[in-house]
PDB file of C-alpha atoms in Angstrom:
ATOM      1  CA  GLY A 175       0.000   0.000   0.000  1.00  0.00           C
ATOM      2  CA  ALA A 176       0.917   3.631  -0.366  1.00  0.00           C
ATOM      3  CA  VAL A 177       3.113   5.055   2.357  1.00  0.00           C
ATOM      4  CA  VAL A 178       3.290   8.586   3.667  1.00  0.00           C
ATOM      5  CA  SER A 179       5.993   9.621   6.089  1.00  0.00           C
ATOM      6  CA  GLN A 180       6.325  12.628   8.370  1.00  0.00           C
ATOM      7  CA  HIS A 181       9.421  14.048   9.912  1.00  0.00           C
ATOM      8  CA  PRO A 182      10.043  14.662  12.707  1.00  0.00           C
ATOM      9  CA  SER A 183       7.679  12.472  14.699  1.00  0.00           C
ATOM     10  CA  TRP A 184       8.112  14.657  17.770  1.00  0.00           C
ATOM     11  CA  VAL A 185       9.634  18.089  18.136  1.00  0.00           C
ATOM     12  CA  ILE A 186      10.075  20.403  21.093  1.00  0.00           C
ATOM     13  CA  CYS A 187      10.837  24.044  20.422  1.00  0.00           C
ATOM     14  CA  LYS A 188      11.053  27.244  22.393  1.00  0.00           C
ATOM     15  CA  SER A 189       8.407  29.910  22.186  1.00  0.00           C
ATOM     16  CA  GLY A 190       9.143  32.387  19.395  1.00  0.00           C
ATOM     17  CA  THR A 191      11.085  29.997  17.197  1.00  0.00           C
ATOM     18  CA  SER A 192       9.941  28.371  13.953  1.00  0.00           C
ATOM     19  CA  VAL A 193       9.692  24.683  13.237  1.00  0.00           C
ATOM     20  CA  LYS A 194       9.308  22.825   9.949  1.00  0.00           C
ATOM     21  CA  ILE A 195       7.411  19.559   9.510  1.00  0.00           C
ATOM     22  CA  GLU A 196       7.864  17.450   6.371  1.00  0.00           C
ATOM     23  CA  CYS A 197       5.305  15.203   4.732  1.00  0.00           C
ATOM     24  CA  ARG A 198       6.501  12.800   2.028  1.00  0.00           C
ATOM     25  CA  SER A 199       4.696  10.352  -0.189  1.00  0.00           C
ATOM     26  CA  LEU A 200       7.215   7.526  -0.507  1.00  0.00           C
ATOM     27  CA  ASP A 201       5.905   5.408  -3.341  1.00  0.00           C
ATOM     28  CA  PHE A 202       3.517   7.595  -5.273  1.00  0.00           C
ATOM     29  CA  GLN A 203       3.224  11.114  -6.569  1.00  0.00           C
ATOM     30  CA  ALA A 204       0.743  13.197  -4.632  1.00  0.00           C
ATOM     31  CA  THR A 205      -0.767  16.097  -6.499  1.00  0.00           C
ATOM     32  CA  THR A 206      -2.597  17.172  -3.377  1.00  0.00           C
ATOM     33  CA  MET A 207      -1.639  16.989   0.270  1.00  0.00           C
ATOM     34  CA  PHE A 208      -3.681  18.026   3.267  1.00  0.00           C
ATOM     35  CA  TRP A 209      -2.621  19.224   6.689  1.00  0.00           C
ATOM     36  CA  TYR A 210      -4.671  18.523   9.809  1.00  0.00           C
ATOM     37  CA  ARG A 211      -4.372  19.504  13.416  1.00  0.00           C
ATOM     38  CA  GLN A 212      -5.547  17.334  16.280  1.00  0.00           C
ATOM     39  CA  PHE A 213      -5.781  18.453  19.885  1.00  0.00           C
ATOM     40  CA  PRO A 214      -5.740  15.808  22.633  1.00  0.00           C
ATOM     41  CA  LYS A 215      -8.884  13.694  22.673  1.00  0.00           C
ATOM     42  CA  GLN A 216     -10.357  15.681  19.816  1.00  0.00           C
ATOM     43  CA  SER A 217     -10.995  15.165  16.150  1.00  0.00           C
ATOM     44  CA  LEU A 218      -8.886  16.117  13.159  1.00  0.00           C
ATOM     45  CA  MET A 219      -9.422  19.605  11.854  1.00  0.00           C
ATOM     46  CA  LEU A 220      -8.371  20.433   8.312  1.00  0.00           C
ATOM     47  CA  MET A 221      -5.947  23.347   8.218  1.00  0.00           C
ATOM     48  CA  ALA A 222      -5.055  23.641   4.560  1.00  0.00           C
ATOM     49  CA  THR A 223      -4.906  21.993   1.176  1.00  0.00           C
ATOM     50  CA  SER A 224      -1.567  21.909  -0.565  1.00  0.00           C
ATOM     51  CA  ASN A 225      -1.265  21.506  -4.322  1.00  0.00           C
ATOM     52  CA  GLU A 226       2.059  20.977  -6.033  1.00  0.00           C
ATOM     53  CA  GLY A 227       3.368  24.139  -7.617  1.00  0.00           C
ATOM     54  CA  SER A 228       0.669  26.439  -6.315  1.00  0.00           C
ATOM     55  CA  LYS A 229      -0.228  28.309  -3.170  1.00  0.00           C
ATOM     56  CA  ALA A 230      -1.916  26.443  -0.385  1.00  0.00           C
ATOM     57  CA  THR A 231      -5.577  26.983   0.335  1.00  0.00           C
ATOM     58  CA  TYR A 232      -6.265  27.605   3.998  1.00  0.00           C
ATOM     59  CA  GLU A 233      -9.434  26.812   5.906  1.00  0.00           C
ATOM     60  CA  GLN A 234     -11.320  29.609   7.569  1.00  0.00           C
ATOM     61  CA  GLY A 235      -9.728  30.659  10.819  1.00  0.00           C
ATOM     62  CA  VAL A 236      -6.276  29.303  10.041  1.00  0.00           C
ATOM     63  CA  GLU A 237      -3.553  31.962  10.087  1.00  0.00           C
ATOM     64  CA  LYS A 238      -1.721  31.830   6.780  1.00  0.00           C
ATOM     65  CA  ASP A 239       1.276  33.750   8.078  1.00  0.00           C
ATOM     66  CA  LYS A 240       1.693  31.472  11.065  1.00  0.00           C
ATOM     67  CA  PHE A 241       1.318  28.164   9.246  1.00  0.00           C
ATOM     68  CA  LEU A 242       3.356  28.350   6.054  1.00  0.00           C
ATOM     69  CA  ILE A 243       2.810  25.498   3.629  1.00  0.00           C
ATOM     70  CA  ASN A 244       5.049  24.700   0.680  1.00  0.00           C
ATOM     71  CA  HIS A 245       4.368  21.895  -1.783  1.00  0.00           C
ATOM     72  CA  ALA A 246       7.609  22.050  -3.746  1.00  0.00           C
ATOM     73  CA  SER A 247       7.432  18.659  -5.437  1.00  0.00           C
ATOM     74  CA  LEU A 248       4.988  15.852  -6.112  1.00  0.00           C
ATOM     75  CA  THR A 249       6.308  13.940  -3.122  1.00  0.00           C
ATOM     76  CA  LEU A 250       6.986  16.620  -0.516  1.00  0.00           C
ATOM     77  CA  SER A 251       4.913  19.173   1.348  1.00  0.00           C
ATOM     78  CA  THR A 252       6.177  21.136   4.326  1.00  0.00           C
ATOM     79  CA  LEU A 253       4.376  22.920   7.134  1.00  0.00           C
ATOM     80  CA  THR A 254       6.323  25.614   8.951  1.00  0.00           C
ATOM     81  CA  VAL A 255       4.948  26.905  12.214  1.00  0.00           C
ATOM     82  CA  THR A 256       6.390  30.397  12.550  1.00  0.00           C
ATOM     83  CA  SER A 257       6.952  32.196  15.839  1.00  0.00           C
ATOM     84  CA  ALA A 258       5.527  29.252  17.690  1.00  0.00           C
ATOM     85  CA  HIS A 259       3.665  29.734  20.969  1.00  0.00           C
ATOM     86  CA  PRO A 260       2.537  27.186  23.559  1.00  0.00           C
ATOM     87  CA  GLU A 261      -0.989  27.250  22.138  1.00  0.00           C
ATOM     88  CA  ASP A 262       0.425  25.897  18.872  1.00  0.00           C
ATOM     89  CA  SER A 263       1.341  22.701  20.679  1.00  0.00           C
ATOM     90  CA  SER A 264      -0.659  19.973  18.996  1.00  0.00           C
ATOM     91  CA  PHE A 265      -0.512  16.866  16.852  1.00  0.00           C
ATOM     92  CA  TYR A 266      -0.131  17.642  13.165  1.00  0.00           C
ATOM     93  CA  ILE A 267      -1.104  15.067  10.564  1.00  0.00           C
ATOM     94  CA  CYS A 268      -0.728  15.158   6.796  1.00  0.00           C
ATOM     95  CA  SER A 269      -2.479  13.128   4.127  1.00  0.00           C
ATOM     96  CA  ALA A 270      -1.629  12.678   0.477  1.00  0.00           C
ATOM     97  CA  ARG A 271      -4.048  12.057  -2.373  1.00  0.00           C
ATOM     98  CA  ALA A 272      -3.099   9.714  -5.157  1.00  0.00           C
ATOM     99  CA  PRO A 273      -3.549  11.091  -8.698  1.00  0.00           C
ATOM    100  CA  ARG A 274      -6.892  10.498 -10.410  1.00  0.00           C
ATOM    101  CA  SER A 275      -8.266   9.061  -7.201  1.00  0.00           C
ATOM    102  CA  TYR A 276     -10.086  10.094  -4.072  1.00  0.00           C
ATOM    103  CA  GLU A 277      -7.908   7.747  -2.068  1.00  0.00           C
ATOM    104  CA  GLN A 278      -5.806   9.458   0.581  1.00  0.00           C
ATOM    105  CA  TYR A 279      -3.084   8.112   2.778  1.00  0.00           C
ATOM    106  CA  PHE A 280      -2.199   9.498   6.163  1.00  0.00           C
ATOM    107  CA  GLY A 281       1.203  10.135   7.631  1.00  0.00           C
ATOM    108  CA  PRO A 282       1.963   8.983  11.187  1.00  0.00           C
ATOM    109  CA  GLY A 283       1.725  12.515  12.559  1.00  0.00           C
ATOM    110  CA  THR A 284       4.061  14.944  14.297  1.00  0.00           C
ATOM    111  CA  ARG A 285       3.732  15.969  17.908  1.00  0.00           C
ATOM    112  CA  LEU A 286       4.744  19.585  18.430  1.00  0.00           C
ATOM    113  CA  THR A 287       5.437  20.853  21.914  1.00  0.00           C
ATOM    114  CA  VAL A 288       6.220  24.546  22.352  1.00  0.00           C
ATOM    115  CA  THR A 289       7.776  25.496  25.680  1.00  0.00           C
TER     116      THR A 289
ATOM    117  CA  ALA B  39     -21.800  23.120   4.862  1.00  0.00           C
ATOM    118  CA  GLN B  40     -21.335  19.470   5.554  1.00  0.00           C
ATOM    119  CA  THR B  41     -21.370  18.114   9.093  1.00  0.00           C
ATOM    120  CA  VAL B  42     -20.631  14.727  10.593  1.00  0.00           C
ATOM    121  CA  THR B  43     -22.089  13.693  13.934  1.00  0.00           C
ATOM    122  CA  GLN B  44     -21.013  10.817  16.143  1.00  0.00           C
ATOM    123  CA  SER B  45     -23.338  10.725  19.131  1.00  0.00           C
ATOM    124  CA  GLN B  46     -21.487   8.069  21.142  1.00  0.00           C
ATOM    125  CA  PRO B  47     -18.331   9.485  22.764  1.00  0.00           C
ATOM    126  CA  GLU B  48     -17.432   6.163  24.358  1.00  0.00           C
ATOM    127  CA  MET B  49     -18.481   2.565  23.982  1.00  0.00           C
ATOM    128  CA  SER B  50     -17.340  -0.760  25.291  1.00  0.00           C
ATOM    129  CA  VAL B  51     -17.903  -4.304  24.118  1.00  0.00           C
ATOM    130  CA  GLN B  52     -16.928  -7.735  25.316  1.00  0.00           C
ATOM    131  CA  GLU B  53     -14.380  -9.622  23.289  1.00  0.00           C
ATOM    132  CA  ALA B  54     -16.034 -11.718  20.533  1.00  0.00           C
ATOM    133  CA  GLU B  55     -19.240  -9.698  20.733  1.00  0.00           C
ATOM    134  CA  THR B  56     -20.668  -7.337  18.119  1.00  0.00           C
ATOM    135  CA  VAL B  57     -20.824  -3.575  18.446  1.00  0.00           C
ATOM    136  CA  THR B  58     -22.306  -0.848  16.252  1.00  0.00           C
ATOM    137  CA  LEU B  59     -20.980   2.701  16.101  1.00  0.00           C
ATOM    138  CA  SER B  60     -23.318   5.413  14.869  1.00  0.00           C
ATOM    139  CA  CYS B  61     -22.684   8.233  12.449  1.00  0.00           C
ATOM    140  CA  THR B  62     -24.968  10.718  10.779  1.00  0.00           C
ATOM    141  CA  TYR B  63     -24.057  13.400   8.296  1.00  0.00           C
ATOM    142  CA  ASP B  64     -25.630  16.326   6.585  1.00  0.00           C
ATOM    143  CA  THR B  65     -24.981  17.375   3.018  1.00  0.00           C
ATOM    144  CA  SER B  66     -26.704  18.620  -0.089  1.00  0.00           C
ATOM    145  CA  GLU B  67     -24.109  16.993  -2.340  1.00  0.00           C
ATOM    146  CA  ASN B  68     -24.825  13.938  -4.466  1.00  0.00           C
ATOM    147  CA  ASN B  69     -21.237  12.915  -5.156  1.00  0.00           C
ATOM    148  CA  TYR B  70     -19.540  11.982  -1.906  1.00  0.00           C
ATOM    149  CA  TYR B  71     -17.751   9.261  -0.017  1.00  0.00           C
ATOM    150  CA  LEU B  72     -17.985   8.036   3.546  1.00  0.00           C
ATOM    151  CA  PHE B  73     -15.289   6.433   5.626  1.00  0.00           C
ATOM    152  CA  TRP B  74     -14.565   4.934   8.995  1.00  0.00           C
ATOM    153  CA  TYR B  75     -11.068   5.413  10.322  1.00  0.00           C
ATOM    154  CA  LYS B  76      -9.462   3.822  13.343  1.00  0.00           C
ATOM    155  CA  GLN B  77      -6.918   5.732  15.414  1.00  0.00           C
ATOM    156  CA  PRO B  78      -5.087   3.536  17.936  1.00  0.00           C
ATOM    157  CA  PRO B  79      -2.851   4.985  20.681  1.00  0.00           C
ATOM    158  CA  SER B  80      -0.052   5.364  18.123  1.00  0.00           C
ATOM    159  CA  ARG B  81      -2.336   7.970  16.514  1.00  0.00           C
ATOM    160  CA  GLN B  82      -1.758   6.591  13.011  1.00  0.00           C
ATOM    161  CA  MET B  83      -4.987   6.924  11.045  1.00  0.00           C
ATOM    162  CA  ILE B  84      -6.003   3.538   9.658  1.00  0.00           C
ATOM    163  CA  LEU B  85      -8.739   3.175   7.064  1.00  0.00           C
ATOM    164  CA  VAL B  86     -11.305   0.638   8.219  1.00  0.00           C
ATOM    165  CA  ILE B  87     -13.892   0.831   5.477  1.00  0.00           C
ATOM    166  CA  ARG B  88     -15.173   3.149   2.749  1.00  0.00           C
ATOM    167  CA  GLN B  89     -18.470   3.628   0.960  1.00  0.00           C
ATOM    168  CA  GLU B  90     -19.162   5.442  -2.285  1.00  0.00           C
ATOM    169  CA  ALA B  91     -22.503   7.216  -1.986  1.00  0.00           C
ATOM    170  CA  TYR B  92     -23.621   6.097  -5.432  1.00  0.00           C
ATOM    171  CA  LYS B  93     -23.362   2.455  -4.425  1.00  0.00           C
ATOM    172  CA  GLN B  94     -26.444   1.030  -2.791  1.00  0.00           C
ATOM    173  CA  GLN B  95     -24.712  -2.082  -1.537  1.00  0.00           C
ATOM    174  CA  ASN B  96     -23.271  -1.778   1.936  1.00  0.00           C
ATOM    175  CA  ALA B  97     -19.501  -2.125   2.091  1.00  0.00           C
ATOM    176  CA  THR B  98     -17.914  -4.967   4.043  1.00  0.00           C
ATOM    177  CA  GLU B  99     -14.300  -5.672   5.014  1.00  0.00           C
ATOM    178  CA  ASN B 100     -13.881  -8.912   6.901  1.00  0.00           C
ATOM    179  CA  ARG B 101     -15.328  -8.298  10.398  1.00  0.00           C
ATOM    180  CA  PHE B 102     -16.320  -4.738   9.560  1.00  0.00           C
ATOM    181  CA  SER B 103     -19.473  -3.742   7.752  1.00  0.00           C
ATOM    182  CA  VAL B 104     -21.534  -0.619   7.339  1.00  0.00           C
ATOM    183  CA  ASN B 105     -25.217   0.152   7.259  1.00  0.00           C
ATOM    184  CA  PHE B 106     -25.491   2.988   4.756  1.00  0.00           C
ATOM    185  CA  GLN B 107     -28.885   4.653   4.743  1.00  0.00           C
ATOM    186  CA  LYS B 108     -28.577   7.409   2.171  1.00  0.00           C
ATOM    187  CA  ALA B 109     -32.014   8.929   2.613  1.00  0.00           C
ATOM    188  CA  ALA B 110     -31.575   9.070   6.364  1.00  0.00           C
ATOM    189  CA  LYS B 111     -27.948  10.233   5.967  1.00  0.00           C
ATOM    190  CA  SER B 112     -26.781   7.544   8.310  1.00  0.00           C
ATOM    191  CA  PHE B 113     -23.588   5.522   8.121  1.00  0.00           C
ATOM    192  CA  SER B 114     -23.077   3.114  11.015  1.00  0.00           C
ATOM    193  CA  LEU B 115     -20.173   0.721  11.493  1.00  0.00           C
ATOM    194  CA  LYS B 116     -20.672  -2.809  12.758  1.00  0.00           C
ATOM    195  CA  ILE B 117     -17.727  -4.680  14.198  1.00  0.00           C
ATOM    196  CA  SER B 118     -18.307  -8.405  14.536  1.00  0.00           C
ATOM    197  CA  ASP B 119     -16.291 -10.770  16.697  1.00  0.00           C
ATOM    198  CA  SER B 120     -14.629  -7.846  18.468  1.00  0.00           C
ATOM    199  CA  GLN B 121     -10.969  -8.282  19.272  1.00  0.00           C
ATOM    200  CA  LEU B 122      -8.760  -6.583  21.850  1.00  0.00           C
ATOM    201  CA  GLY B 123      -6.865  -4.961  18.988  1.00  0.00           C
ATOM    202  CA  ASP B 124     -10.018  -3.150  17.940  1.00  0.00           C
ATOM    203  CA  THR B 125      -9.643  -0.900  20.978  1.00  0.00           C
ATOM    204  CA  ALA B 126      -9.141   2.572  19.505  1.00  0.00           C
ATOM    205  CA  MET B 127     -10.774   5.849  18.625  1.00  0.00           C
ATOM    206  CA  TYR B 128     -13.039   5.529  15.596  1.00  0.00           C
ATOM    207  CA  PHE B 129     -13.771   8.476  13.352  1.00  0.00           C
ATOM    208  CA  CYS B 130     -16.527   8.713  10.787  1.00  0.00           C
ATOM    209  CA  ALA B 131     -15.514  10.904   7.858  1.00  0.00           C
ATOM    210  CA  PHE B 132     -17.198  12.533   4.877  1.00  0.00           C
ATOM    211  CA  MET B 133     -15.583  13.602   1.634  1.00  0.00           C
ATOM    212  CA  THR B 134     -17.081  15.448  -1.306  1.00  0.00           C
ATOM    213  CA  GLY B 135     -16.081  14.293  -4.738  1.00  0.00           C
ATOM    214  CA  GLY B 136     -14.943  17.705  -5.863  1.00  0.00           C
ATOM    215  CA  THR B 137     -12.710  18.968  -3.067  1.00  0.00           C
ATOM    216  CA  TYR B 138     -11.494  15.650  -1.649  1.00  0.00           C
ATOM    217  CA  LYS B 139     -11.424  17.247   1.799  1.00  0.00           C
ATOM    218  CA  TYR B 140     -12.253  15.117   4.794  1.00  0.00           C
ATOM    219  CA  ILE B 141     -14.731  16.272   7.390  1.00  0.00           C
ATOM    220  CA  PHE B 142     -14.369  14.166  10.508  1.00  0.00           C
ATOM    221  CA  GLY B 143     -16.835  13.442  13.247  1.00  0.00           C
ATOM    222  CA  THR B 144     -15.871  13.915  16.879  1.00  0.00           C
ATOM    223  CA  GLY B 145     -15.010  10.270  17.290  1.00  0.00           C
ATOM    224  CA  THR B 146     -16.122   7.305  19.376  1.00  0.00           C
ATOM    225  CA  ARG B 147     -13.688   5.751  21.799  1.00  0.00           C
ATOM    226  CA  LEU B 148     -14.185   1.990  21.693  1.00  0.00           C
ATOM    227  CA  LYS B 149     -12.843  -0.304  24.354  1.00  0.00           C
ATOM    228  CA  VAL B 150     -12.911  -4.055  23.874  1.00  0.00           C
ATOM    229  CA  LEU B 151     -13.008  -5.892  27.181  1.00  0.00           C
ATOM    230  CA  ALA B 152     -11.360  -9.242  27.780  1.00  0.00           C
TER     231      ALA B 152
END
């Protein structure tokens, strides 16, 4: 089956710094990737849709300048949390859509802790 | 806007028994897909079963089956012969055919008891 990886799996950063999370589709080309945020014991909330070679589309209420998304290639999308604050601490999950399909595959997630 | 509702925050079932998790959704779309995902403590999202809305036949995957009632906008998951490994959070999800965005329900935490 299709595999999506995320790196790092867990990151701790100091308040005010920026942190980058990578999402890679390992064995297929993903024209579209999605970024979700999950707070403890809550559901996944879609943050943004990332299309290769174009600007990301953000969901209502998501700060574009805080959560920078870059989909530079068909196998890599990155989420950069800029000037992180403790309230940004969360579990971030990406998914990748296979071409010409509605099928999506989820990465294992990244736990971000901002101190 | 589409919404997905899971009315059972927590459920438990004895090993080898059958349990049904409920999900309702609201949409005006005709082209959509429905899913059940399992999220174990590792937090990796695992696809359990999917249903294309245009298919009348209920989807089945081994011990997992759905009861898809399109007119009632209901999509319940039945787990037969429950196993300890089924213990997890289960999310019902909706996807429109055009945007391919998931909308997740709030989840049902299922515990299988030995």
